[in-house]
């Protein structure tokens, strides 16, 4: 059997002996366009103009490409030290204007192509599949113009794809399937929305979208009320529920608006229709309501589920609550995420906030803690660490407690490095546990509590526990 290197050389020679065709010119241009990732940066700019999976995929793809390029060019090429193929016999019409002077194995162009397309595919499989032939074309072009052996290209594609896939450890991809809930639950089926009173926050979501008009079009018999400075979600829905004209309540807005509506729905034992109209819509996405049409379909069909609700000092919340620096850290992370990606943005935000923040002295369920951040989630969040993103279940009956210790030497530096390396869960600076009830006593003075994007009053004692389940309109069978 011939050695792999011999086979690689023979394949390279075979490609070099192919007859001249018009494709030579285009493959040479494609190879040159991919220099320094220019092709993929250009595609990312185009994809980034669209909100949603395409923009997230473009950011993930660029981040994967940059990391993969560093691994290949700084580490792997120096380890293997393979020289470039001899170009003496290569036909002139195939040669690049500037022949590369770096080492050959693995191919950096191929690695970047695979990393970008794999990263894109993790967020948008259709877009990734559409660009996969282009990535393969870039890889083949490097053999066609003579600057790489086929083995270099195959190794580069493998490294780039592996780097992008491994990136999920640091930047977890939100699962497509919604969180587990209690079994399907019957709720009133409201023809054309009759009996549904919806509170709309016009300041939520994109500036060019009017949720009130959309709801009136989809549910013409629903009563749609818009928030004002004088009357918020609680006032609008509370009055409708008390008057008896509401068979069900609805809310269109962000997570803060949804939490306020949930409190009214629980008080009056009414089902709640959540119409995603905010920026992030964490709760709606977790429960499986991704678009206004999803909520409308459930209201018309009378299908609902029941989910856990937590409370802090009597105030209900659906997602998270925190004490300490966490709200500011999340605010800075979200502001930088579009440019840096969530993982790097979180690391930078943590460094900024912890540099100027002060520790909080707490007693949590009798355990003395000196912390930078205390995070309490309604049900268990994943991934563990400083970047909890979603919940596999919305009916586990637990409160998810996570905290960042401030009692260790170089604690801030440890926390930032652990976040950057994606190992927060395993670092000594991070702690977590789950409980059905959590009592927090602040020993360092009154602290304000945050919940679902809103800020509560300052206090020195906080009691977290579960409320009765909330009925939410949602078309699901489990």
Coordinates of C-alpha atoms in Angstrom, one line a residue:
X1 CA 0.0 0.0 0.0
X2 CA 1.2 3.5 -0.8
X3 CA 1.7 5.9 2.1
X4 CA -0.9 8.6 2.7
X5 CA 1.6 11.2 1.7
X6 CA 2.3 9.4 -1.6
X7 CA -1.4 9.1 -2.3
X8 CA -1.8 12.8 -1.5
X9 CA 0.9 13.8 -3.9
X10 CA -0.5 11.6 -6.7
X11 CA -4.0 13.2 -6.2
X12 CA -2.5 16.6 -6.3
X13 CA -0.7 15.7 -9.5
X14 CA -3.8 14.4 -11.0
X15 CA -5.8 17.6 -10.4
X16 CA -2.9 19.6 -11.8
X17 CA -3.0 17.6 -15.0
X18 CA -6.7 18.3 -15.7
X19 CA -7.3 20.1 -19.0
X20 CA -7.7 23.8 -19.2
X21 CA -11.3 25.0 -18.9
X22 CA -13.2 28.3 -18.2
X23 CA -13.5 27.1 -14.6
X24 CA -9.8 27.7 -14.0
X25 CA -10.4 31.5 -13.9
X26 CA -13.4 31.3 -11.5
X27 CA -11.7 28.9 -9.2
X28 CA -8.6 31.1 -9.0
X29 CA -10.9 34.1 -8.2
X30 CA -12.8 32.1 -5.6
X31 CA -9.5 31.1 -3.9
X32 CA -8.3 34.7 -3.9
X33 CA -11.6 36.1 -2.6
X34 CA -11.4 33.7 0.4
X35 CA -8.0 35.2 1.5
X36 CA -8.1 36.4 5.1
X37 CA -11.8 35.4 5.3
X38 CA -13.0 38.2 3.0
X39 CA -15.6 36.1 1.4
X40 CA -17.1 35.0 4.7
X41 CA -17.0 38.5 6.2
X42 CA -19.0 39.8 3.2
X43 CA -21.6 37.0 3.5
X44 CA -21.9 37.7 7.2
X45 CA -22.6 41.4 6.6
X46 CA -25.4 40.4 4.2
X47 CA -26.9 37.8 6.6
X48 CA -26.5 40.1 9.5
X49 CA -28.9 42.6 8.0
X50 CA -31.8 40.2 8.9
X51 CA -32.8 39.7 12.5
X52 CA -33.2 36.2 13.9
X53 CA -31.4 33.0 13.0
X54 CA -29.5 34.4 10.1
X55 CA -28.0 37.2 12.1
X56 CA -27.1 34.8 15.0
X57 CA -25.7 32.4 12.5
X58 CA -23.5 35.1 10.9
X59 CA -22.1 36.1 14.3
X60 CA -21.5 32.4 15.4
X61 CA -19.9 31.7 12.0
X62 CA -17.5 34.6 12.2
X63 CA -16.5 33.8 15.8
X64 CA -15.9 30.1 14.8
X65 CA -13.9 31.2 11.8
X66 CA -11.6 33.5 13.8
X67 CA -11.0 30.9 16.4
X68 CA -10.4 28.1 13.8
X69 CA -8.0 30.3 11.9
X70 CA -6.0 30.9 15.0
X71 CA -5.9 27.2 15.8
X72 CA -4.7 26.3 12.3
X73 CA -2.2 29.1 11.6
X74 CA -0.7 29.6 15.1
X75 CA -0.7 26.0 16.4
X76 CA -1.3 23.2 13.9
X77 CA 0.8 24.4 11.0
X78 CA 3.8 24.8 13.2
X79 CA 3.3 21.4 14.7
X80 CA 3.1 19.5 11.4
X81 CA 5.4 21.8 9.4
X82 CA 4.4 20.5 6.0
X83 CA 5.8 22.4 3.0
X84 CA 3.7 23.7 0.2
X85 CA 3.5 21.7 -3.1
X86 CA 6.0 22.4 -5.8
X87 CA 4.5 24.9 -8.3
X88 CA 7.2 24.6 -10.9
X89 CA 5.1 22.6 -13.4
X90 CA 1.7 24.4 -12.7
X91 CA 0.2 26.1 -15.7
X92 CA 0.3 29.9 -15.7
X93 CA -3.5 30.3 -16.0
X94 CA -4.0 28.5 -12.7
X95 CA -1.4 30.4 -10.6
X96 CA -2.4 32.9 -8.0
X97 CA -1.0 36.4 -8.3
X98 CA 0.5 36.0 -4.8
X99 CA 1.6 32.6 -3.9
X100 CA 1.3 31.9 -0.1
X101 CA 4.5 31.6 1.9
X102 CA 3.1 29.8 5.0
X103 CA 3.1 26.1 5.8
X104 CA 0.7 23.8 4.1
X105 CA -1.1 21.5 6.6
X106 CA -3.9 22.0 7.4
X107 CA -5.5 24.4 4.9
X108 CA -6.4 27.7 6.6
X109 CA -8.9 28.6 3.8
X110 CA -10.7 25.3 4.1
X111 CA -10.8 25.5 7.9
X112 CA -12.3 29.0 7.8
X113 CA -14.9 27.9 5.2
X114 CA -16.0 24.9 7.2
X115 CA -16.0 26.9 10.5
X116 CA -18.2 29.7 9.1
X117 CA -20.7 27.4 7.4
X118 CA -20.9 25.0 10.3
X119 CA -21.5 27.9 12.7
X120 CA -24.1 29.3 10.4
X121 CA -25.8 25.9 10.1
X122 CA -26.1 25.6 13.9
X123 CA -28.5 28.6 13.9
X124 CA -30.0 28.2 10.4
X125 CA -29.6 24.7 8.9
X126 CA -31.1 25.8 5.6
X127 CA -28.6 28.7 5.2
X128 CA -25.8 26.4 6.2
X129 CA -26.8 23.8 3.6
X130 CA -27.1 26.4 0.9
X131 CA -23.6 27.6 1.5
X132 CA -22.0 24.2 2.0
X133 CA -21.2 23.8 -1.7
X134 CA -19.4 27.2 -1.6
X135 CA -17.3 26.0 1.3
X136 CA -16.4 22.9 -0.5
X137 CA -15.6 24.9 -3.6
X138 CA -13.2 27.1 -1.6
X139 CA -11.5 23.9 -0.4
X140 CA -11.2 22.4 -3.8
X141 CA -9.9 25.7 -5.3
X142 CA -6.9 25.5 -3.1
X143 CA -5.9 22.2 -4.7
X144 CA -6.9 23.4 -8.2
X145 CA -4.5 26.4 -8.0
X146 CA -1.8 24.1 -6.7
X147 CA -1.1 25.6 -3.2
X148 CA -2.4 22.7 -1.2
X149 CA -2.5 18.9 -1.2
X150 CA -6.0 17.3 -1.0
X151 CA -5.1 16.0 2.5
X152 CA -4.5 19.6 3.6
X153 CA -8.0 20.6 2.5
X154 CA -9.7 17.6 4.2
X155 CA -7.9 18.2 7.4
X156 CA -8.8 21.9 7.3
X157 CA -12.5 21.2 6.7
X158 CA -12.4 18.7 9.6
X159 CA -10.8 21.2 12.0
X160 CA -13.1 24.1 11.1
X161 CA -16.2 22.0 11.5
X162 CA -15.0 20.6 14.8
X163 CA -14.2 24.0 16.2
X164 CA -17.6 25.4 15.2
X165 CA -19.4 22.4 16.7
X166 CA -17.3 22.6 19.9
X167 CA -18.2 26.3 20.2
X168 CA -21.6 25.2 21.6
X169 CA -19.8 24.5 24.9
X170 CA -19.2 28.2 25.3
X171 CA -22.1 29.5 23.4
X172 CA -24.9 27.1 23.8
X173 CA -27.4 26.9 21.0
X174 CA -31.0 27.2 22.1
X175 CA -32.8 23.9 21.5
X176 CA -35.5 23.8 18.9
X177 CA -38.0 21.9 21.1
X178 CA -39.7 23.9 23.9
X179 CA -39.4 23.1 27.5
X180 CA -41.3 20.3 29.1
X181 CA -44.6 21.4 30.7
X182 CA -47.4 19.7 32.6
X183 CA -49.8 17.7 30.4
X184 CA -52.1 19.5 27.9
X185 CA -54.8 21.5 29.7
X186 CA -58.2 22.6 28.5
X187 CA -58.9 26.4 28.3
X188 CA -61.8 28.3 26.8
X189 CA -61.8 28.3 23.0
X190 CA -62.5 32.0 22.1
X191 CA -63.9 32.4 18.6
X192 CA -62.2 35.4 16.9
X193 CA -60.9 36.2 20.4
X194 CA -64.3 36.9 22.0
X195 CA -63.8 37.4 25.8
X196 CA -60.0 37.9 25.5
X197 CA -58.7 41.1 27.0
X198 CA -55.1 41.9 25.8
X199 CA -52.8 44.5 27.3
X200 CA -50.3 45.7 24.8
X201 CA -47.0 47.4 25.6
X202 CA -46.3 49.6 22.5
X203 CA -42.7 50.3 23.6
X204 CA -41.7 46.6 23.4
X205 CA -40.0 45.0 20.4
X206 CA -39.0 46.6 17.1
X207 CA -39.9 50.2 16.4
X208 CA -41.5 49.3 13.0
X209 CA -43.9 46.7 14.5
X210 CA -47.4 47.6 15.9
X211 CA -48.5 44.6 18.0
X212 CA -51.9 46.2 18.7
X213 CA -52.9 46.3 15.0
X214 CA -51.6 42.8 14.4
X215 CA -53.8 41.4 17.3
X216 CA -56.9 43.3 16.1
X217 CA -56.4 41.8 12.7
X218 CA -55.9 38.2 14.0
X219 CA -58.5 38.4 16.8
X220 CA -61.1 40.9 15.7
X221 CA -63.4 40.4 18.7
X222 CA -60.7 40.7 21.3
X223 CA -60.5 43.8 23.5
X224 CA -57.1 45.3 22.9
X225 CA -55.8 47.9 25.5
X226 CA -52.6 49.8 25.2
X227 CA -50.5 50.7 28.2
X228 CA -50.1 54.4 29.1
X229 CA -48.1 56.3 31.7
X230 CA -51.1 56.2 34.0
X231 CA -52.2 52.6 33.5
X232 CA -49.9 49.6 33.2
X233 CA -50.5 45.9 32.6
X234 CA -51.7 45.3 36.2
X235 CA -54.2 48.1 36.1
X236 CA -55.6 47.4 32.6
X237 CA -56.0 43.6 33.1
X238 CA -57.0 43.9 36.8
X239 CA -59.9 46.1 36.0
X240 CA -61.0 43.8 33.1
X241 CA -60.8 40.7 35.3
X242 CA -62.6 42.4 38.2
X243 CA -65.5 43.6 36.0
X244 CA -66.1 40.1 34.8
X245 CA -65.9 40.9 31.1
X246 CA -62.7 38.8 30.6
X247 CA -62.9 35.1 30.0
X248 CA -59.1 35.1 29.5
X249 CA -56.3 37.6 29.7
X250 CA -53.6 38.3 27.1
X251 CA -50.4 40.3 27.0
X252 CA -48.2 41.5 24.2
X253 CA -44.8 42.7 25.3
X254 CA -41.5 41.7 26.9
X255 CA -40.9 39.5 29.8
X256 CA -41.6 42.2 32.4
X257 CA -45.0 42.8 30.9
X258 CA -45.7 39.0 30.8
X259 CA -44.8 38.7 34.5
X260 CA -47.2 41.5 35.4
X261 CA -50.0 39.9 33.4
X262 CA -49.3 36.5 35.0
X263 CA -49.8 38.0 38.5
X264 CA -53.2 39.2 37.5
X265 CA -54.1 35.9 35.8
X266 CA -53.1 33.9 38.9
X267 CA -55.1 36.2 41.2
X268 CA -58.3 35.8 39.2
X269 CA -57.6 32.2 38.1
X270 CA -57.8 33.0 34.4
X271 CA -55.8 31.6 31.5
X272 CA -53.2 33.8 29.9
X273 CA -52.4 34.3 26.2
X274 CA -48.7 35.3 25.8
X275 CA -48.2 37.1 22.5
X276 CA -44.4 37.6 21.9
X277 CA -43.8 41.2 21.1
X278 CA -40.7 42.0 23.1
X279 CA -37.0 42.0 22.3
X280 CA -36.0 38.6 23.7
X281 CA -39.3 36.9 24.7
X282 CA -37.6 34.4 27.0
X283 CA -40.7 33.0 28.6
X284 CA -42.7 32.7 25.3
X285 CA -39.9 30.9 23.6
X286 CA -39.4 28.5 26.5
X287 CA -43.1 27.6 26.6
X288 CA -43.2 27.2 22.8
X289 CA -45.0 30.3 21.6
X290 CA -42.6 31.8 19.0
X291 CA -44.9 34.0 16.9
X292 CA -48.2 35.9 17.5
X293 CA -49.9 33.3 15.2
X294 CA -48.9 30.6 17.6
X295 CA -50.7 32.3 20.4
X296 CA -53.8 33.0 18.2
X297 CA -54.0 29.4 17.1
X298 CA -54.0 28.2 20.7
X299 CA -56.7 30.8 21.8
X300 CA -59.0 29.7 18.9
X301 CA -58.5 26.0 19.6
X302 CA -58.7 26.3 23.4
X303 CA -55.4 24.5 24.0
X304 CA -53.2 25.4 26.9
X305 CA -50.5 24.1 29.3
X306 CA -49.7 24.7 32.9
X307 CA -46.3 26.0 34.0
X308 CA -44.5 26.8 37.2
X309 CA -44.5 30.3 38.7
X310 CA -42.0 31.5 41.3
X311 CA -42.3 34.5 43.6
X312 CA -40.0 36.7 45.6
X313 CA -41.6 38.4 48.7
X314 CA -45.0 37.8 47.1
X315 CA -44.2 39.2 43.7
X316 CA -44.5 36.5 40.9
X317 CA -41.9 36.0 38.3
X318 CA -41.7 33.6 35.4
X319 CA -38.0 33.6 34.4
X320 CA -35.3 34.8 36.8
X321 CA -34.6 37.0 39.8
X322 CA -31.2 38.2 41.1
X323 CA -29.5 40.2 43.8
X324 CA -26.1 41.9 43.2
X325 CA -24.4 42.8 39.9
X326 CA -26.2 40.4 37.6
X327 CA -28.8 42.8 36.0
X328 CA -26.1 45.3 35.0
X329 CA -23.9 42.5 33.6
X330 CA -26.8 41.1 31.5
X331 CA -27.6 44.7 30.2
X332 CA -24.0 45.2 29.1
X333 CA -23.8 41.7 27.6
X334 CA -26.9 42.2 25.5
X335 CA -25.6 45.6 24.2
X336 CA -22.4 44.0 23.0
X337 CA -23.7 40.6 21.9
X338 CA -24.5 41.6 18.3
X339 CA -20.8 42.6 17.7
X340 CA -18.9 40.1 19.9
X341 CA -21.2 37.1 20.3
X342 CA -22.8 36.2 23.6
X343 CA -19.9 34.3 25.0
X344 CA -17.2 37.0 24.5
X345 CA -19.7 39.8 25.3
X346 CA -20.5 38.0 28.6
X347 CA -16.8 37.8 29.5
X348 CA -16.3 41.5 28.7
X349 CA -19.4 42.5 30.6
X350 CA -18.4 40.4 33.6
X351 CA -14.9 42.0 33.7
X352 CA -16.4 45.5 33.5
X353 CA -19.0 45.0 36.2
X354 CA -16.9 43.1 38.6
X355 CA -14.0 45.6 38.3
X356 CA -16.2 48.3 39.9
X357 CA -18.8 46.3 41.8
X358 CA -18.8 45.4 45.5
X359 CA -19.5 42.0 47.1
X360 CA -22.8 41.3 48.9
X361 CA -22.8 39.5 52.2
X362 CA -25.7 37.0 52.2
X363 CA -27.2 34.2 54.2
X364 CA -28.9 31.8 51.8
X365 CA -30.9 29.0 53.5
X366 CA -28.7 29.4 56.5
X367 CA -25.5 29.3 54.4
X368 CA -23.2 32.3 54.7
X369 CA -22.0 33.6 51.3
X370 CA -19.9 36.5 50.1
X371 CA -21.0 36.9 46.5
X372 CA -20.9 39.2 43.5
X373 CA -24.1 37.8 42.1
X374 CA -27.0 35.7 43.3
X375 CA -29.2 34.2 40.6
X376 CA -32.5 32.5 41.3
X377 CA -34.3 30.9 38.3
X378 CA -37.9 29.6 38.1
X379 CA -37.0 26.0 37.2
X380 CA -33.5 24.8 36.4
X381 CA -31.6 26.7 33.8
X382 CA -28.9 25.5 31.4
X383 CA -26.0 25.8 30.6
X384 CA -24.8 26.1 34.2
X385 CA -22.5 29.1 35.0
X386 CA -22.8 32.8 34.3
X387 CA -24.7 32.3 31.0
X388 CA -27.9 30.4 31.8
X389 CA -30.0 30.6 28.6
X390 CA -33.0 28.3 28.7
X391 CA -34.9 25.7 30.7
X392 CA -35.4 22.1 29.6
X393 CA -38.5 21.9 31.9
X394 CA -41.1 24.4 33.2
X395 CA -42.6 22.0 35.7
X396 CA -39.8 20.7 37.9
X397 CA -41.0 22.5 41.1
X398 CA -37.5 23.8 41.8
X399 CA -35.8 27.1 42.2
X400 CA -32.4 27.3 40.5
X401 CA -29.8 29.1 42.7
X402 CA -26.5 30.0 41.2
X403 CA -23.9 32.4 42.6
X404 CA -20.5 33.8 42.1
X405 CA -18.2 33.7 45.1
X406 CA -16.3 36.8 46.3
X407 CA -14.4 35.2 49.2
X408 CA -11.6 33.8 47.1
X409 CA -8.2 35.4 46.3
X410 CA -8.3 36.9 42.8
X411 CA -12.0 36.0 42.7
X412 CA -12.9 38.5 40.0
X413 CA -10.0 37.3 37.8
X414 CA -11.0 33.7 38.3
X415 CA -14.6 34.4 37.4
X416 CA -13.8 36.3 34.2
X417 CA -11.3 33.6 33.1
X418 CA -13.7 30.8 33.9
X419 CA -16.4 32.6 31.8
X420 CA -14.0 33.1 28.9
X421 CA -12.9 29.5 28.9
X422 CA -16.5 28.2 29.4
X423 CA -15.8 26.3 32.6
X424 CA -17.7 28.4 35.1
X425 CA -19.7 25.4 36.3
X426 CA -16.4 23.6 37.3
X427 CA -14.6 26.6 38.8
X428 CA -14.3 27.1 42.6
X429 CA -15.6 30.7 42.1
X430 CA -19.0 29.4 41.1
X431 CA -21.6 27.6 43.2
X432 CA -25.1 26.3 42.6
X433 CA -27.9 24.3 44.2
X434 CA -31.7 23.7 43.7
X435 CA -34.4 24.0 46.3
X436 CA -38.2 24.3 46.6
X437 CA -37.9 27.4 48.9
X438 CA -35.0 29.8 49.3
X439 CA -34.6 32.4 52.1
X440 CA -32.0 35.1 51.6
X441 CA -30.9 37.5 54.4
X442 CA -28.6 40.4 53.3
X443 CA -26.0 41.1 55.9
X444 CA -24.3 44.0 54.1
X445 CA -27.3 46.4 54.0
X446 CA -30.5 46.7 51.9
X447 CA -30.3 45.4 48.3
X448 CA -32.7 45.8 45.4
X449 CA -34.0 42.7 43.8
X450 CA -34.4 42.2 40.0
X451 CA -37.0 39.9 38.4
X452 CA -37.9 39.4 34.8
X453 CA -36.2 42.6 33.7
X454 CA -37.9 44.8 36.4
X455 CA -36.4 46.2 39.6
X456 CA -38.1 45.7 43.0
X457 CA -37.8 47.6 46.2
X458 CA -34.6 47.4 48.4
X459 CA -34.8 45.0 51.4
X460 CA -32.7 42.9 53.6
X461 CA -34.8 39.7 53.5
X462 CA -36.1 37.8 50.5
X463 CA -38.3 34.7 50.4
X464 CA -38.4 32.8 47.2
X465 CA -40.9 30.0 46.7
X466 CA -43.3 28.5 44.1
X467 CA -46.8 29.7 43.4
X468 CA -49.7 27.7 42.0
X469 CA -49.2 26.8 38.3
X470 CA -50.2 29.2 35.6
X471 CA -52.4 28.2 32.6
X472 CA -50.9 29.5 29.4
X473 CA -52.5 29.2 25.9
X474 CA -50.2 27.0 23.8
X475 CA -50.9 24.3 21.1
X476 CA -48.9 21.4 22.4
X477 CA -49.6 17.7 23.1
X478 CA -47.2 17.3 26.1

